[in-house]
CSV table of C-alpha atoms in Angstrom, one decimal:
chain,number,residue,atom,x,y,z
A,1,MET,CA,49.6,167.0,69.4
A,2,SER,CA,50.5,169.8,67.0
A,3,GLY,CA,52.0,169.6,63.6
A,4,ASP,CA,52.9,166.3,61.8
A,5,SER,CA,54.3,164.3,64.6
A,6,VAL,CA,55.0,161.2,62.7
A,7,ALA,CA,57.3,163.2,60.0
A,8,LEU,CA,59.0,164.6,63.1
A,9,LEU,CA,59.6,161.4,64.6
A,10,ALA,CA,60.8,160.1,61.4
A,11,LYS,CA,63.6,162.7,60.9
A,12,VAL,CA,64.7,162.2,64.5
A,13,LEU,CA,64.9,158.5,64.2
A,14,ALA,CA,66.9,158.7,60.9
A,15,ARG,CA,69.4,160.8,63.1
A,16,LEU,CA,69.1,158.2,65.9
A,17,ARG,CA,70.0,155.4,63.8
A,18,VAL,CA,72.9,156.6,62.0
A,19,GLY,CA,75.9,154.0,62.5
A,20,ILE,CA,73.3,151.1,63.4
A,21,PRO,CA,73.0,148.0,61.1
A,22,ALA,CA,70.0,147.6,59.1
A,23,GLN,CA,68.3,145.1,61.3
A,24,GLY,CA,69.9,146.6,64.6
A,25,ILE,CA,68.4,148.5,67.4
A,26,SER,CA,69.4,152.1,68.2
A,27,ARG,CA,69.2,152.4,72.3
A,28,ARG,CA,67.9,155.9,71.9
A,29,ALA,CA,65.4,155.0,69.1
A,30,PHE,CA,64.1,152.2,71.5
A,31,GLY,CA,63.8,154.7,74.3
A,32,LEU,CA,61.9,157.0,72.0
A,33,LYS,CA,59.3,153.9,71.3
A,34,LEU,CA,58.9,153.5,74.9
A,35,LEU,CA,58.0,157.0,75.4
A,36,VAL,CA,55.4,157.0,72.4
A,37,ALA,CA,53.9,153.6,73.7
A,38,ASN,CA,53.4,154.6,77.1
A,39,ALA,CA,52.2,158.3,76.2
A,40,GLY,CA,48.7,157.5,77.7
A,41,ARG,CA,49.9,156.7,81.2
A,42,ALA,CA,50.9,160.4,82.4
A,43,GLY,CA,50.8,162.5,79.2
A,44,SER,CA,54.2,163.7,79.0
A,45,ALA,CA,54.6,162.9,75.4
A,46,TYR,CA,51.4,164.6,74.5
A,47,ARG,CA,52.5,167.6,76.3
A,48,GLU,CA,56.0,168.0,75.1
A,49,LEU,CA,57.1,165.6,72.4
A,50,PRO,CA,56.5,167.8,69.3
A,51,ALA,CA,58.3,170.6,70.7
A,52,ALA,CA,61.1,168.3,72.0
A,53,LEU,CA,61.3,166.8,68.4
A,54,ARG,CA,61.8,170.3,66.9
A,55,ALA,CA,64.3,171.2,69.6
A,56,TYR,CA,66.5,168.0,68.7
A,57,LEU,CA,66.3,168.8,65.0
A,58,ALA,CA,67.5,172.3,65.7
A,59,GLY,CA,70.7,170.9,67.7
A,60,ASP,CA,69.1,170.9,71.2
A,61,GLN,CA,69.0,167.3,72.5
A,62,VAL,CA,68.1,167.9,76.2
A,63,PRO,CA,64.3,168.1,76.1
A,64,LEU,CA,64.0,164.8,74.1
A,65,LEU,CA,66.7,163.0,76.0
A,66,ARG,CA,64.8,163.9,79.5
A,67,LEU,CA,61.6,162.6,78.2
A,68,ALA,CA,63.2,159.4,77.0
A,69,ASN,CA,65.0,158.9,80.3
A,70,GLU,CA,61.8,159.7,82.1
A,71,ALA,CA,59.9,156.9,80.3
A,72,GLN,CA,62.8,154.3,80.6
A,73,ALA,CA,62.7,155.1,84.4
A,74,GLY,CA,59.0,154.2,84.2
A,75,LYS,CA,58.0,157.7,85.3
A,76,TYR,CA,54.4,157.3,84.3
A,77,GLY,CA,52.5,159.2,87.2
A,78,ASN,CA,50.6,157.0,89.4
A,79,ASP,CA,52.8,153.9,88.5
A,80,ALA,CA,55.8,155.6,89.6
A,81,ALA,CA,54.2,156.8,92.8
A,82,GLU,CA,52.8,153.4,93.8
A,83,ALA,CA,56.2,151.6,92.7
A,84,ALA,CA,56.9,150.5,96.3
A,85,PRO,CA,53.9,148.4,97.1
A,86,VAL,CA,53.9,146.7,93.4
A,87,SER,CA,55.2,143.2,93.6
A,88,GLN,CA,57.0,142.2,90.4
A,89,GLY,CA,56.8,138.7,91.4
A,90,LEU,CA,53.0,138.7,91.7
A,91,PHE,CA,52.7,140.4,88.2
A,92,VAL,CA,54.5,137.7,86.4
A,93,ALA,CA,52.9,135.1,88.5
A,94,ASN,CA,49.5,136.6,87.0
A,95,THR,CA,50.7,137.2,83.5
A,96,CYS,CA,52.6,134.0,82.7
A,97,PRO,CA,49.7,131.6,83.3
A,98,ASP,CA,46.8,133.9,81.9
A,99,TRP,CA,48.4,135.9,79.0
A,100,PRO,CA,48.4,134.3,75.5
A,101,HIS,CA,52.2,133.5,74.4
A,102,PRO,CA,53.9,133.1,71.0
A,103,PHE,CA,55.0,129.8,72.5
A,104,ASP,CA,53.7,126.8,74.2
A,105,LEU,CA,54.2,126.7,78.0
A,106,HIS,CA,54.1,122.8,77.8
A,107,ALA,CA,57.0,122.6,75.7
A,108,SER,CA,60.7,122.3,76.6
A,109,LEU,CA,62.7,125.5,77.1
A,110,SER,CA,64.7,125.0,73.9
A,111,GLU,CA,61.6,124.6,71.9
A,112,GLN,CA,59.8,127.5,73.5
A,113,LYS,CA,63.0,129.7,72.5
A,114,ARG,CA,62.4,128.4,69.1
A,115,GLN,CA,58.8,129.1,68.7
A,116,LEU,CA,59.5,132.7,70.2
A,117,ALA,CA,62.2,133.3,67.7
A,118,ALA,CA,59.9,132.0,64.8
A,119,ALA,CA,56.9,134.2,66.1
A,120,TYR,CA,59.3,137.1,66.3
A,121,THR,CA,60.4,136.7,62.5
A,122,SER,CA,56.6,136.4,61.4
A,123,MET,CA,55.4,139.3,63.5
A,124,ARG,CA,58.4,141.6,62.4
A,125,ALA,CA,57.2,140.9,58.8
A,126,ALA,CA,53.5,141.4,59.5
A,127,ILE,CA,53.7,144.6,61.4
A,128,ALA,CA,56.4,146.6,59.5
A,129,HIS,CA,54.1,149.1,57.8
A,130,ALA,CA,51.8,149.3,61.0
A,131,VAL,CA,54.7,150.7,63.0
A,132,VAL,CA,56.0,153.3,60.9
A,133,PRO,CA,58.3,155.3,61.5
A,134,PHE,CA,59.5,153.0,64.0
A,135,THR,CA,61.1,149.5,62.6
A,136,SER,CA,59.6,146.3,63.8
A,137,ALA,CA,62.8,145.5,65.5
A,138,GLU,CA,62.5,148.6,67.5
A,139,VAL,CA,58.9,147.9,68.4
A,140,VAL,CA,59.0,144.2,69.2
A,141,SER,CA,61.1,142.6,71.8
A,142,ILE,CA,62.1,138.9,71.4
A,143,GLU,CA,62.7,138.8,75.3
A,144,SER,CA,59.9,136.9,77.5
A,145,TRP,CA,60.0,136.8,81.3
A,146,CYS,CA,57.7,133.6,80.6
A,147,LEU,CA,60.1,131.5,79.0
A,148,GLY,CA,60.2,128.2,81.3
A,149,TRP,CA,57.3,129.2,83.4
A,150,PRO,CA,55.5,126.2,84.8
A,151,ALA,CA,52.5,125.3,82.5
A,152,PRO,CA,49.2,126.0,83.8
A,153,THR,CA,47.4,123.2,85.3
A,154,GLY,CA,43.9,124.4,85.3
A,155,PRO,CA,41.5,126.6,83.2
A,156,THR,CA,43.1,129.8,81.8
A,157,PRO,CA,41.3,132.8,80.0
A,158,GLN,CA,42.1,131.3,76.7
A,159,THR,CA,40.7,127.9,77.5
A,160,LEU,CA,37.3,129.3,78.9
A,161,GLY,CA,36.1,130.5,75.7
A,162,HIS,CA,33.8,133.6,75.0
A,163,ASN,CA,31.1,132.8,77.7
A,164,PHE,CA,31.0,136.4,79.1
A,165,PRO,CA,28.0,137.1,81.4
A,166,SER,CA,25.0,139.1,80.4
A,167,VAL,CA,25.2,141.8,83.2
A,168,PRO,CA,25.4,145.6,82.7
A,169,THR,CA,28.9,146.4,81.9
A,170,LEU,CA,30.7,149.9,81.5
A,171,VAL,CA,33.8,150.0,79.5
A,172,LEU,CA,35.2,153.4,80.1
A,173,GLU,CA,38.6,154.4,78.5
A,174,GLY,CA,40.5,157.5,77.9
A,175,GLY,CA,40.8,158.9,74.3
A,176,LEU,CA,44.8,159.2,74.6
A,177,ASP,CA,45.1,155.9,76.1
A,178,THR,CA,48.0,154.3,74.5
A,179,VAL,CA,48.3,151.3,76.9
A,180,THR,CA,44.6,149.7,76.2
A,181,ALA,CA,44.0,150.7,72.6
A,182,ALA,CA,40.4,151.7,71.5
A,183,ARG,CA,40.2,148.8,69.3
A,184,GLY,CA,41.0,146.4,72.2
A,185,ALA,CA,38.6,148.1,74.5
A,186,ARG,CA,35.6,148.1,72.1
A,187,SER,CA,36.4,144.2,71.5
A,188,VAL,CA,35.9,143.6,75.2
A,189,ALA,CA,32.9,145.8,75.3
A,190,HIS,CA,31.6,143.5,72.5
A,191,GLU,CA,31.9,140.3,74.5
A,192,PHE,CA,29.3,141.6,77.1
A,193,PRO,CA,25.8,141.4,75.9
A,194,GLN,CA,24.7,144.3,78.1
A,195,SER,CA,27.8,146.7,77.7
A,196,ARG,CA,28.3,150.3,77.2
A,197,TYR,CA,31.6,151.7,75.6
A,198,VAL,CA,32.4,155.2,76.7
A,199,GLN,CA,35.4,157.1,75.4
A,200,VAL,CA,36.6,160.2,77.5
A,201,PRO,CA,38.5,162.6,75.3
A,202,PHE,CA,41.8,164.1,76.1
A,203,VAL,CA,42.4,161.5,78.9
A,204,GLY,CA,45.0,158.9,79.2
A,205,HIS,CA,45.2,155.3,80.7
A,206,VAL,CA,42.5,154.6,83.6
A,207,ALA,CA,40.2,157.0,82.8
A,208,ALA,CA,38.1,157.7,86.0
A,209,PRO,CA,40.7,158.8,88.4
A,210,ASN,CA,42.9,160.6,85.9
A,211,ASP,CA,40.2,162.7,84.3
A,212,GLU,CA,40.6,166.0,86.3
A,213,SER,CA,37.3,167.4,84.9
A,214,GLY,CA,35.6,164.7,86.7
A,215,CYS,CA,33.4,163.8,84.1
A,216,ALA,CA,34.7,159.9,83.8
A,217,ALA,CA,34.0,159.5,87.6
A,218,ARG,CA,30.7,160.9,87.4
A,219,ILE,CA,29.8,158.6,84.6
A,220,ALA,CA,31.1,155.8,86.4
A,221,ALA,CA,29.5,156.6,89.7
A,222,GLN,CA,26.2,157.1,87.9
A,223,PHE,CA,26.5,153.5,86.2
A,224,LEU,CA,27.3,152.0,89.6
A,225,ALA,CA,24.3,153.8,91.1
A,226,ALA,CA,22.1,152.4,88.4
A,227,THR,CA,19.8,155.6,88.9
A,228,GLY,CA,18.7,155.7,84.9
A,229,PRO,CA,20.0,156.1,81.7
A,230,LEU,CA,23.8,157.0,81.4
A,231,ASP,CA,24.3,160.8,81.0
A,232,THR,CA,27.2,161.5,79.0
A,233,THR,CA,26.8,165.0,78.1
A,234,CYS,CA,29.8,166.2,80.2
A,235,LEU,CA,32.1,164.4,77.4
A,236,ALA,CA,31.3,167.4,75.0
A,237,ARG,CA,32.9,169.7,77.4
A,238,GLY,CA,36.3,168.1,77.3
A,239,VAL,CA,39.3,170.6,76.9
A,240,VAL,CA,42.5,169.9,74.9
A,241,PRO,CA,45.3,169.8,77.4
A,242,PRO,CA,48.0,172.5,77.0
A,243,GLU,CA,50.9,171.6,74.9
A,244,VAL,CA,54.4,173.1,75.3
A,245,GLY,CA,54.9,175.4,72.2
A,246,ALA,CA,58.8,175.4,72.3
A,247,PHE,CA,62.0,174.6,74.3
A,248,PRO,CA,64.1,177.8,74.0
A,249,THR,CA,67.7,177.5,75.0
A,250,THR,CA,68.0,181.2,75.7
A,251,PHE,CA,66.2,184.1,77.2
A,252,ALA,CA,66.0,185.9,73.6
A,253,GLN,CA,64.3,182.8,72.3
A,254,GLU,CA,61.5,182.6,74.7
A,255,ALA,CA,58.2,183.6,73.2
A,256,PRO,CA,56.9,186.8,75.0
A,257,VAL,CA,53.5,186.2,76.6
A,258,THR,CA,50.3,187.3,75.4
A,259,ALA,CA,47.4,188.5,77.9
A,260,SER,CA,44.1,186.9,78.5
A,261,ASN,CA,41.2,188.9,78.5
A,262,HIS,CA,43.1,192.0,77.0
A,263,ARG,CA,44.5,192.8,80.4
A,264,GLN,CA,48.0,193.3,79.3
A,265,ARG,CA,49.5,196.6,80.2
A,266,SER,CA,50.8,198.4,77.0
A,267,ASP,CA,53.8,199.7,78.6
A,268,LEU,CA,55.5,196.2,78.9
A,269,SER,CA,58.3,195.6,76.6
A,270,ALA,CA,59.0,192.4,74.7
A,271,ASN,CA,61.7,191.4,77.4
A,272,ASP,CA,59.2,192.2,80.1
A,273,ARG,CA,56.8,189.9,78.5
A,274,ARG,CA,59.5,187.2,78.0
A,275,THR,CA,60.4,187.4,81.9
A,276,ILE,CA,56.8,186.6,82.5
A,277,ALA,CA,57.0,183.8,80.2
A,278,ILE,CA,60.1,182.4,81.6
A,279,ALA,CA,58.3,182.5,85.3
A,280,ARG,CA,55.3,180.7,83.7
A,281,ASP,CA,57.0,178.1,81.7
A,282,ALA,CA,59.6,177.2,84.5
A,283,VAL,CA,56.9,176.7,87.1
A,284,ALA,CA,54.6,174.8,84.8
A,285,ASP,CA,57.6,172.6,83.8
A,286,VAL,CA,58.3,171.9,87.4
A,287,MET,CA,54.8,171.3,88.5
A,288,TRP,CA,54.1,168.8,85.9
A,289,ARG,CA,57.0,166.7,87.0
A,290,TRP,CA,56.1,167.1,90.6
A,291,ALA,CA,52.3,166.6,90.2
A,292,LYS,CA,51.9,164.4,87.4
A,293,LEU,CA,55.1,162.3,87.5
A,294,HIS,CA,55.2,162.4,91.4
A,295,GLU,CA,58.8,163.4,91.7
A,296,GLU,CA,59.2,164.5,95.2
A,297,ASP,CA,62.6,166.2,94.2
A,298,GLY,CA,64.1,166.5,90.8
A,299,HIS,CA,66.0,168.8,88.3
A,300,GLY,CA,65.0,171.7,86.2
A,301,LEU,CA,65.3,171.3,82.4
A,302,ARG,CA,68.6,172.9,82.0
A,303,GLY,CA,69.7,173.3,85.7
A,304,GLY,CA,68.5,173.7,89.3
A,305,THR,CA,66.7,171.6,91.5
A,306,PHE,CA,63.2,171.3,93.0
A,307,GLU,CA,62.0,169.4,96.1
A,308,SER,CA,58.8,169.1,98.1
A,309,ALA,CA,58.7,171.5,101.1
A,310,SER,CA,55.4,170.8,102.8
A,311,PRO,CA,55.6,170.5,106.6
A,312,PRO,CA,54.6,167.4,108.3
A,313,GLY,CA,50.7,167.1,108.6
A,314,SER,CA,50.0,170.0,106.1
A,315,THR,CA,47.2,169.4,103.5
A,316,ASP,CA,48.8,172.2,101.5
A,317,LEU,CA,51.4,171.1,98.9
A,318,ARG,CA,54.5,173.0,98.6
A,319,VAL,CA,57.4,172.8,96.2
A,320,ALA,CA,60.7,174.8,96.5
A,321,LEU,CA,62.4,176.0,93.3
A,322,ASN,CA,66.2,176.3,93.4
A,323,THR,CA,67.6,178.2,90.7
A,324,ILE,CA,65.6,176.3,88.1
A,325,ARG,CA,66.9,176.9,84.7
A,326,TRP,CA,64.3,177.0,82.0
A,327,THR,CA,66.9,178.6,79.7
A,328,THR,CA,70.6,178.5,80.0
A,329,ASP,CA,70.8,182.1,80.8
A,330,THR,CA,67.8,182.6,83.3
A,331,THR,CA,67.0,181.2,86.9
A,332,VAL,CA,63.8,180.9,88.8
A,333,THR,CA,63.8,180.5,92.7
A,334,GLY,CA,61.1,180.5,95.1
A,335,GLU,CA,58.1,178.4,96.3
A,336,ILE,CA,54.8,177.0,95.0
A,337,ILE,CA,51.9,176.2,96.9
A,338,THR,CA,48.8,174.2,95.9
A,339,TYR,CA,45.8,174.1,98.2
A,340,GLU,CA,43.7,170.9,98.7
A,341,ALA,CA,40.5,172.8,99.6
A,342,ASP,CA,40.3,174.2,95.9
A,343,HIS,CA,43.3,173.1,93.9
A,344,SER,CA,44.2,177.0,93.4
A,345,LEU,CA,48.0,177.5,93.1
A,346,ASP,CA,50.1,180.4,94.7
A,347,GLY,CA,53.7,181.1,93.9
A,348,VAL,CA,56.5,183.6,95.0
A,349,VAL,CA,59.5,183.5,92.7
A,350,ASP,CA,62.5,185.7,91.8
A,351,ILE,CA,63.7,185.7,88.2
A,352,SER,CA,67.0,186.5,86.9
A,353,THR,CA,67.4,187.1,83.1
A,354,PRO,CA,69.8,188.9,80.9
A,355,ALA,CA,67.1,191.8,81.0
A,356,GLY,CA,67.4,192.1,84.9
A,357,ARG,CA,65.5,190.8,88.0
A,358,SER,CA,62.3,190.3,88.9
A,359,HIS,CA,60.1,189.4,91.8
A,360,LEU,CA,56.7,188.1,91.0
A,361,GLU,CA,53.6,186.7,92.6
A,362,ILE,CA,51.5,183.8,90.6
A,363,HIS,CA,48.2,182.8,91.6
A,364,SER,CA,46.0,180.3,89.6
A,365,PRO,CA,42.5,179.6,90.6
A,366,ASN,CA,42.6,175.9,89.7
A,367,ALA,CA,45.8,174.4,89.0
A,368,LEU,CA,44.1,171.3,87.8
A,369,GLY,CA,42.2,172.9,84.9
A,370,PRO,CA,43.8,172.3,81.5
A,371,SER,CA,42.8,176.1,80.5
A,372,THR,CA,43.3,177.8,83.3
A,373,ILE,CA,44.8,181.5,84.0
A,374,GLU,CA,47.6,182.9,86.2
A,375,GLN,CA,47.3,186.2,87.6
A,376,ILE,CA,51.0,187.8,87.6
A,377,THR,CA,51.7,190.6,90.0
A,378,GLY,CA,54.8,191.9,91.8
A,379,THR,CA,57.9,193.7,90.5
A,380,LEU,CA,59.0,193.4,87.1
A,381,ASN,CA,62.6,194.9,86.4
A,382,GLY,CA,61.5,197.7,88.9
A,383,ARG,CA,57.9,198.3,88.0
A,384,GLU,CA,54.8,197.3,89.3
A,385,ILE,CA,52.8,194.8,87.2
A,386,ASN,CA,49.4,193.2,87.3
A,387,THR,CA,48.3,191.0,84.2
A,388,GLU,CA,46.9,187.6,83.3
A,389,VAL,CA,48.4,185.0,81.1
A,390,ASP,CA,47.5,181.5,80.0
A,391,ALA,CA,49.0,179.3,82.8
A,392,LYS,CA,49.7,176.1,80.5
A,393,LEU,CA,49.7,173.9,83.5
A,394,GLY,CA,47.5,171.1,82.4
A,395,LEU,CA,47.9,169.3,85.8
């Protein structure tokens, strides 16, 4: 993430804690902690948090509160899409007997609560410096869903010891994974005598299916095929995902686009290029939430709605934009189509800004590419245009 994100977090947290007792927990600070802790699941924090923090400090709370609300709602990408078939009961039944706990499952419930409180106090003191700019109270919860759970009667992972099999083992991890930290993944790899630890840059949790470049999946497939030495050269071609530069509140605050490959027409005014930027950023914002957070329908940053519009049986995915407000004084309406065959994207949108009305067609050759371009054609305030811009999709 750009800039000193820790310093930005510290400034915002100081405001969120106003009026909260010294050992208390601000609900919004806790939501921000949840957002940072789960950044590796879908990447929204990496994409938007620095700009959202800067906006908050400038008096615009909307982008940061949206991110925090999404985190608290569990909108982490695939996890959200698969929420229906996930059994919380099965999850608890697996974790309570198997995971280590700061209390003894064989003890009475009252003793377990005493042990948990004591462990919380000890942990709070131990990690105080490690979780800055958050407080240990904001990071560590004293709650446990396993209090009173029946004690295991058979072997557990803790009682089996460190007898890991000597078999070829691949530990594949995303470099942006905040769920399984690198230290933990490396310690797991260390337990297997024939292990290989591979970190995939710029990818979050569950690397193979979430690496849009295909590099992680190719490494995993090659390992499973056991066809020879593992070829990891594709890791060097990782591309930094695009980051939202700013969240303008008005059209005048939108940064005018610049062209890729010097194709920008010289007669486009600053307002013309702002209009193009509004179209690009509004579309990218909606597509991120639709494609990465799996929102079938939702709301624009400052107003308007979007919804899936694909006809039954279609392999092409369509999203309708209904007066989406990227800024308070602009609207974007139209339809975006992504094609399953080649992951290209086409869109037709009508934009209304204080500078006028425009009708634009947008084409991206690969919406999944982190550094792809968009070709923008159509009518901009009454004039025909044809230009290319950085898409900032990062899907």
